[in-house]
Short mmCIF file of C-alpha atoms in Angstrom, two decimals:
data_model
loop_
_atom_site.label_atom_id
_atom_site.label_comp_id
_atom_site.label_asym_id
_atom_site.label_seq_id
_atom_site.Cartn_x
_atom_site.Cartn_y
_atom_site.Cartn_z
CA MET A 1 -19.56 -2.45 8.81
CA ASN A 2 -21.05 0.36 6.76
CA ILE A 3 -18.97 1.05 3.66
CA ASN A 4 -20.35 3.00 0.74
CA TRP A 5 -19.63 1.98 -2.83
CA TYR A 6 -20.40 4.09 -5.88
CA PRO A 7 -20.57 2.10 -9.16
CA GLY A 8 -20.88 5.30 -11.22
CA HIS A 9 -17.68 6.68 -9.75
CA MET A 10 -15.81 3.44 -10.43
CA LYS A 11 -16.95 3.38 -14.07
CA LYS A 12 -15.73 6.95 -14.55
CA THR A 13 -12.40 6.03 -12.97
CA LYS A 14 -12.02 2.96 -15.16
CA ASP A 15 -12.74 4.95 -18.32
CA LEU A 16 -10.23 7.64 -17.32
CA LEU A 17 -7.53 5.12 -16.57
CA LYS A 18 -8.08 3.20 -19.80
CA SER A 19 -7.79 6.39 -21.85
CA GLN A 20 -4.52 7.32 -20.14
CA LEU A 21 -3.05 3.85 -20.51
CA LYS A 22 -2.58 4.51 -24.21
CA LEU A 23 -0.03 7.18 -23.31
CA VAL A 24 2.27 5.06 -21.14
CA ASP A 25 4.71 2.21 -21.70
CA ILE A 26 4.46 0.53 -18.32
CA VAL A 27 2.21 0.53 -15.26
CA ILE A 28 3.67 0.36 -11.76
CA GLU A 29 1.21 -1.22 -9.37
CA LEU A 30 1.97 0.03 -5.88
CA LEU A 31 0.97 -2.25 -2.99
CA ASP A 32 1.38 -2.00 0.78
CA ALA A 33 3.84 -4.73 1.78
CA ARG A 34 1.86 -5.33 4.98
CA ILE A 35 -1.34 -6.09 3.04
CA PRO A 36 -0.47 -6.92 -0.59
CA LEU A 37 -3.84 -8.52 -1.28
CA SER A 38 -6.08 -6.01 0.47
CA SER A 39 -4.22 -3.03 -1.02
CA LYS A 40 -4.72 -4.28 -4.58
CA ASN A 41 -7.59 -2.80 -6.52
CA PRO A 42 -9.51 -5.88 -7.71
CA SER A 43 -10.17 -4.31 -11.13
CA ILE A 44 -6.63 -3.26 -12.01
CA ASP A 45 -5.65 -6.35 -14.02
CA GLU A 46 -8.82 -6.13 -16.10
CA ILE A 47 -8.27 -2.43 -16.70
CA ILE A 48 -4.63 -2.55 -17.81
CA GLY A 49 -5.00 -5.69 -19.91
CA ASN A 50 -1.74 -6.60 -21.66
CA LYS A 51 0.07 -3.41 -20.71
CA PRO A 52 3.46 -4.28 -19.11
CA LYS A 53 3.24 -4.12 -15.33
CA LEU A 54 5.71 -3.94 -12.47
CA ILE A 55 4.66 -4.63 -8.88
CA VAL A 56 6.17 -2.56 -6.08
CA LEU A 57 5.82 -3.60 -2.44
CA ASN A 58 6.06 -0.32 -0.56
CA LYS A 59 6.52 0.32 3.17
CA ILE A 60 8.82 -2.65 3.74
CA ASP A 61 10.20 -0.74 6.73
CA LEU A 62 6.87 -1.53 8.44
CA ALA A 63 6.44 -5.09 7.14
CA HIS A 64 7.88 -8.37 8.43
CA ASP A 65 11.08 -9.12 6.48
CA GLY A 66 10.39 -12.84 6.11
CA GLU A 67 6.87 -12.25 4.88
CA THR A 68 8.09 -9.68 2.36
CA ARG A 69 10.50 -12.24 0.92
CA ARG A 70 7.67 -14.75 0.68
CA TRP A 71 5.55 -12.23 -1.20
CA GLU A 72 8.44 -11.61 -3.61
CA ASN A 73 8.63 -15.35 -4.28
CA TYR A 74 4.87 -15.59 -4.60
CA TYR A 75 4.70 -12.91 -7.29
CA LYS A 76 7.71 -14.41 -9.06
CA SER A 77 5.82 -17.71 -9.23
CA GLN A 78 2.96 -15.77 -10.84
CA GLY A 79 5.27 -14.35 -13.49
CA PHE A 80 5.81 -10.88 -11.98
CA ASN A 81 8.80 -9.16 -10.49
CA ALA A 82 7.87 -7.56 -7.16
CA ILE A 83 10.32 -4.95 -5.95
CA PRO A 84 10.38 -4.20 -2.20
CA VAL A 85 10.79 -0.49 -1.50
CA ASN A 86 11.45 1.70 1.51
CA THR A 87 10.77 5.31 0.56
CA MET A 88 12.21 6.50 3.88
CA THR A 89 15.69 5.40 2.81
CA GLY A 90 15.22 5.09 -0.93
CA ALA A 91 16.00 1.37 -0.90
CA GLY A 92 14.58 -0.32 -3.99
CA VAL A 93 13.96 2.87 -6.00
CA ARG A 94 16.87 2.29 -8.36
CA GLU A 95 15.63 -1.25 -8.89
CA ILE A 96 12.27 0.14 -10.04
CA MET A 97 13.99 2.23 -12.70
CA ASN A 98 16.25 -0.62 -13.80
CA GLU A 99 13.37 -3.04 -14.11
CA ALA A 100 11.22 -0.50 -15.96
CA GLN A 101 14.07 -0.13 -18.47
CA ASN A 102 14.39 -3.92 -18.81
CA ILE A 103 10.67 -4.43 -19.36
CA THR A 104 10.43 -1.70 -22.02
CA GLN A 105 13.78 -2.40 -23.71
CA GLU A 106 12.32 -4.14 -26.76
CA LYS A 107 9.79 -1.37 -27.36
CA MET A 108 12.41 1.37 -27.02
CA ASP A 109 14.74 -0.50 -29.41
CA ASN A 110 11.93 -0.69 -31.98
CA LEU A 111 11.36 3.05 -31.65
CA LYS A 112 15.05 3.68 -32.30
CA LYS A 113 14.86 1.59 -35.46
CA LYS A 114 12.09 3.93 -36.62
CA GLY A 115 14.31 6.92 -35.98
CA ILE A 116 12.72 7.93 -32.67
CA ILE A 117 15.77 8.57 -30.50
CA ASN A 118 15.86 9.28 -26.77
CA ARG A 119 12.11 9.12 -26.33
CA PRO A 120 11.51 8.93 -22.55
CA ILE A 121 10.06 5.79 -21.02
CA ARG A 122 6.57 6.73 -19.84
CA LEU A 123 5.21 5.32 -16.62
CA MET A 124 1.98 5.42 -14.64
CA ILE A 125 1.76 4.52 -10.95
CA VAL A 126 -1.53 3.18 -9.64
CA GLY A 127 -2.36 2.48 -6.04
CA ILE A 128 -4.93 3.00 -3.32
CA PRO A 129 -4.84 6.04 -1.01
CA ASN A 130 -2.09 6.14 1.61
CA VAL A 131 0.00 3.47 -0.06
CA GLY A 132 2.85 5.97 -0.52
CA LYS A 133 2.48 7.01 -4.15
CA SER A 134 3.67 10.57 -3.57
CA SER A 135 6.75 9.35 -1.71
CA ILE A 136 7.62 6.95 -4.52
CA ILE A 137 7.20 9.70 -7.12
CA ASN A 138 9.43 12.06 -5.12
CA ARG A 139 12.11 9.40 -4.85
CA LEU A 140 11.94 8.59 -8.55
CA ALA A 141 12.02 12.25 -9.52
CA GLY A 142 14.78 13.32 -7.17
CA LYS A 143 15.43 16.93 -6.18
CA LYS A 144 15.32 18.24 -9.74
CA SER A 145 11.82 17.02 -10.53
CA ALA A 146 9.90 19.20 -12.97
CA LYS A 147 6.54 18.98 -14.67
CA THR A 148 6.92 18.78 -18.43
CA GLY A 149 3.49 20.16 -19.30
CA ASP A 150 0.35 18.77 -20.89
CA ARG A 151 0.60 16.49 -23.87
CA PRO A 152 -2.00 15.98 -26.60
CA GLY A 153 -4.73 13.59 -25.53
CA VAL A 154 -4.09 13.99 -21.84
CA THR A 155 -7.09 14.91 -19.74
CA LYS A 156 -6.87 18.53 -18.66
CA GLY A 157 -5.06 18.90 -15.37
CA LYS A 158 -3.04 15.70 -15.71
CA GLN A 159 0.68 16.40 -15.80
CA TRP A 160 3.85 14.59 -16.79
CA ILE A 161 6.66 14.62 -14.26
CA ARG A 162 10.22 14.26 -15.42
CA LEU A 163 12.08 11.46 -13.66
CA ARG A 164 15.70 10.50 -13.59
CA GLY A 165 16.99 8.03 -16.17
CA ASN A 166 15.12 9.55 -19.13
CA MET A 167 11.71 8.64 -17.80
CA GLU A 168 8.43 10.49 -17.44
CA LEU A 169 5.56 9.75 -15.11
CA LEU A 170 1.92 10.51 -15.80
CA ASP A 171 0.69 12.04 -12.57
CA THR A 172 -2.86 10.92 -11.81
CA PRO A 173 -3.40 11.44 -8.08
CA GLY A 174 -6.18 9.52 -6.42
CA ILE A 175 -7.14 7.59 -9.51
CA LEU A 176 -7.99 4.34 -7.76
CA TRP A 177 -10.07 3.35 -4.77
CA PRO A 178 -10.37 -0.17 -3.39
CA LYS A 179 -13.56 -2.18 -3.67
CA PHE A 180 -14.40 -3.81 -0.36
CA GLU A 181 -15.61 -7.30 -1.20
CA ASP A 182 -15.33 -8.63 2.33
CA GLU A 183 -14.84 -7.45 5.87
CA GLU A 184 -11.26 -8.69 6.13
CA VAL A 185 -10.17 -6.45 3.27
CA ALA A 186 -11.93 -3.47 4.83
CA LEU A 187 -10.36 -4.17 8.22
CA ASN A 188 -6.86 -4.49 6.78
CA LEU A 189 -7.24 -1.19 4.97
CA ALA A 190 -8.58 0.44 8.12
CA PHE A 191 -5.79 -1.00 10.29
CA THR A 192 -3.13 0.49 8.02
CA GLY A 193 -4.89 3.84 7.62
CA ALA A 194 -5.71 3.43 3.93
CA ILE A 195 -9.30 4.37 4.64
CA LYS A 196 -10.62 6.69 7.29
CA ASP A 197 -11.21 5.44 10.80
CA GLU A 198 -14.78 6.70 10.53
CA ILE A 199 -15.86 3.51 8.76
CA MET A 200 -16.05 2.03 12.25
CA ASP A 201 -15.33 3.34 15.71
CA THR A 202 -11.67 3.31 16.73
CA GLU A 203 -12.35 1.26 19.85
CA THR A 204 -13.75 -1.61 17.80
CA LEU A 205 -10.98 -1.22 15.23
CA ALA A 206 -8.24 -1.36 17.88
CA TYR A 207 -9.88 -4.36 19.53
CA ARG A 208 -10.01 -6.21 16.21
CA LEU A 209 -6.36 -5.34 15.55
CA VAL A 210 -5.26 -6.73 18.92
CA GLN A 211 -7.45 -9.77 18.33
CA ARG A 212 -5.77 -10.33 14.96
CA LEU A 213 -2.17 -9.73 16.02
CA TYR A 214 -1.72 -10.82 19.58
CA ASN A 215 -1.23 -14.56 19.09
CA LYS A 216 1.36 -14.18 16.33
CA TYR A 217 3.06 -11.04 17.61
CA GLU A 218 2.65 -11.47 21.35
CA THR A 219 6.29 -10.65 22.04
CA ASN A 220 5.91 -7.33 20.22
CA PHE A 221 3.11 -6.29 22.56
CA VAL A 222 4.89 -7.57 25.68
CA GLU A 223 8.09 -5.70 24.89
CA ARG A 224 6.43 -2.51 23.70
CA TYR A 225 3.92 -2.13 26.53
CA ASN A 226 5.53 -4.15 29.34
CA ILE A 227 2.43 -6.28 29.88
CA ASP A 228 2.03 -9.78 31.24
CA ARG A 229 2.74 -12.44 28.62
CA ASN A 230 0.02 -14.70 30.01
CA ILE A 231 -2.87 -12.42 29.08
CA GLU A 232 -5.00 -13.98 26.33
CA ASP A 233 -8.22 -11.98 26.01
CA PRO A 234 -7.83 -9.01 23.60
CA LEU A 235 -9.86 -6.72 25.84
CA GLU A 236 -7.63 -7.55 28.80
CA VAL A 237 -4.60 -6.82 26.62
CA MET A 238 -6.05 -3.38 25.89
CA ASN A 239 -6.79 -2.87 29.59
CA ALA A 240 -3.20 -3.75 30.52
CA ILE A 241 -1.83 -1.37 27.89
CA ALA A 242 -4.14 1.39 29.13
CA ILE A 243 -2.99 0.97 32.71
CA ASN A 244 0.71 0.94 31.79
CA ARG A 245 0.35 3.97 29.52
CA GLY A 246 -1.87 6.00 31.83
CA CYS A 247 -4.97 5.89 29.65
CA ILE A 248 -7.24 6.19 32.68
CA LEU A 249 -10.33 8.29 33.33
CA SER A 250 -11.66 9.45 36.66
CA LYS A 251 -12.68 6.72 39.09
CA LYS A 252 -9.90 4.57 37.57
CA GLU A 253 -11.95 3.69 34.51
CA ILE A 254 -10.18 2.72 31.28
CA ASP A 255 -10.06 5.45 28.64
CA TYR A 256 -10.79 3.17 25.69
CA ASP A 257 -10.83 5.97 23.17
CA ARG A 258 -7.33 7.06 24.13
CA VAL A 259 -5.80 3.60 24.36
CA SER A 260 -7.43 2.59 21.07
CA ASN A 261 -5.92 5.55 19.24
CA LEU A 262 -2.58 4.81 20.92
CA ILE A 263 -2.54 1.22 19.67
CA LEU A 264 -3.61 2.14 16.14
CA ASP A 265 -1.15 5.03 15.87
CA GLU A 266 1.78 2.97 17.15
CA PHE A 267 0.98 0.04 14.87
CA ARG A 268 0.78 2.34 11.84
CA ALA A 269 4.05 4.05 12.79
CA GLY A 270 5.86 0.74 13.14
CA LYS A 271 6.42 1.14 16.87
CA LEU A 272 4.97 -2.32 17.47
CA GLY A 273 7.65 -3.76 15.23
CA LYS A 274 7.64 -5.00 11.63
CA ILE A 275 4.27 -6.66 11.12
CA THR A 276 2.58 -8.14 8.06
CA LEU A 277 -1.14 -8.87 8.14
CA GLU A 278 -1.39 -11.12 5.07
CA SER A 279 0.61 -14.15 4.06
CA PRO A 280 0.74 -15.66 0.55
CA ILE A 281 0.16 -19.13 1.98
CA ASN A 282 -3.38 -18.03 2.73
CA GLU A 283 -3.95 -17.60 -0.97
CA GLY A 284 -2.98 -21.11 -1.93
CA GLU A 285 0.60 -20.41 -2.87
#
């Protein structure tokens, strides 16, 4: 798998993030509930240091409910609150705001004692591409969102967005990019669309997805594509799906490009059901 990595770019990103951390009270680390480990930037804990942090598990509408609960318990055992969120319905958004207030309560009380009244709680959201940061921001801001302008010390172009509940968010789009330390991480990010399909051909990607999912989520495939439950080989599963969905070329050959895109698109859209690719038990919970 050919994945480029640019150390110079990462250093610049780290330096930018560290400089902006001084301006915020709390960092919200946004993870994909289907791949909480793979969607975590491996440098984020080092970068934010002792800054208060709140973990948000986004896209729970696409993730397996039982696995999401296990991830909540896992993070709780690690000393973090992890809030599951569905930006489609807004579920969990109020909990983000409540928890941010709880975590920063002592600091805000100290500011009041110094005569600083009604100073907004300042947040920063970090997360990899396609993890739903914009949707979270829109939910937090509500319909009356408004940029509050540059503040001293803020890199030019970075804006504060006014949120509900006397909060402000430092908007830093695209500030983080995942480091691919192993193939499994890269595959998980590719499966969920966090990185472009061009890192590997879609046929191979779809095959690897079927290979990964079919044993655990066989019923999902059977019900979605009306295929024989007794099929075991991933390629034969793809062939059966192609036949049932009409992904056929001339001379009755399988159109692997079309069926591969079909499988990937339907998995990413949740049409295969609620599926989680990583379990905390694999990390020695």
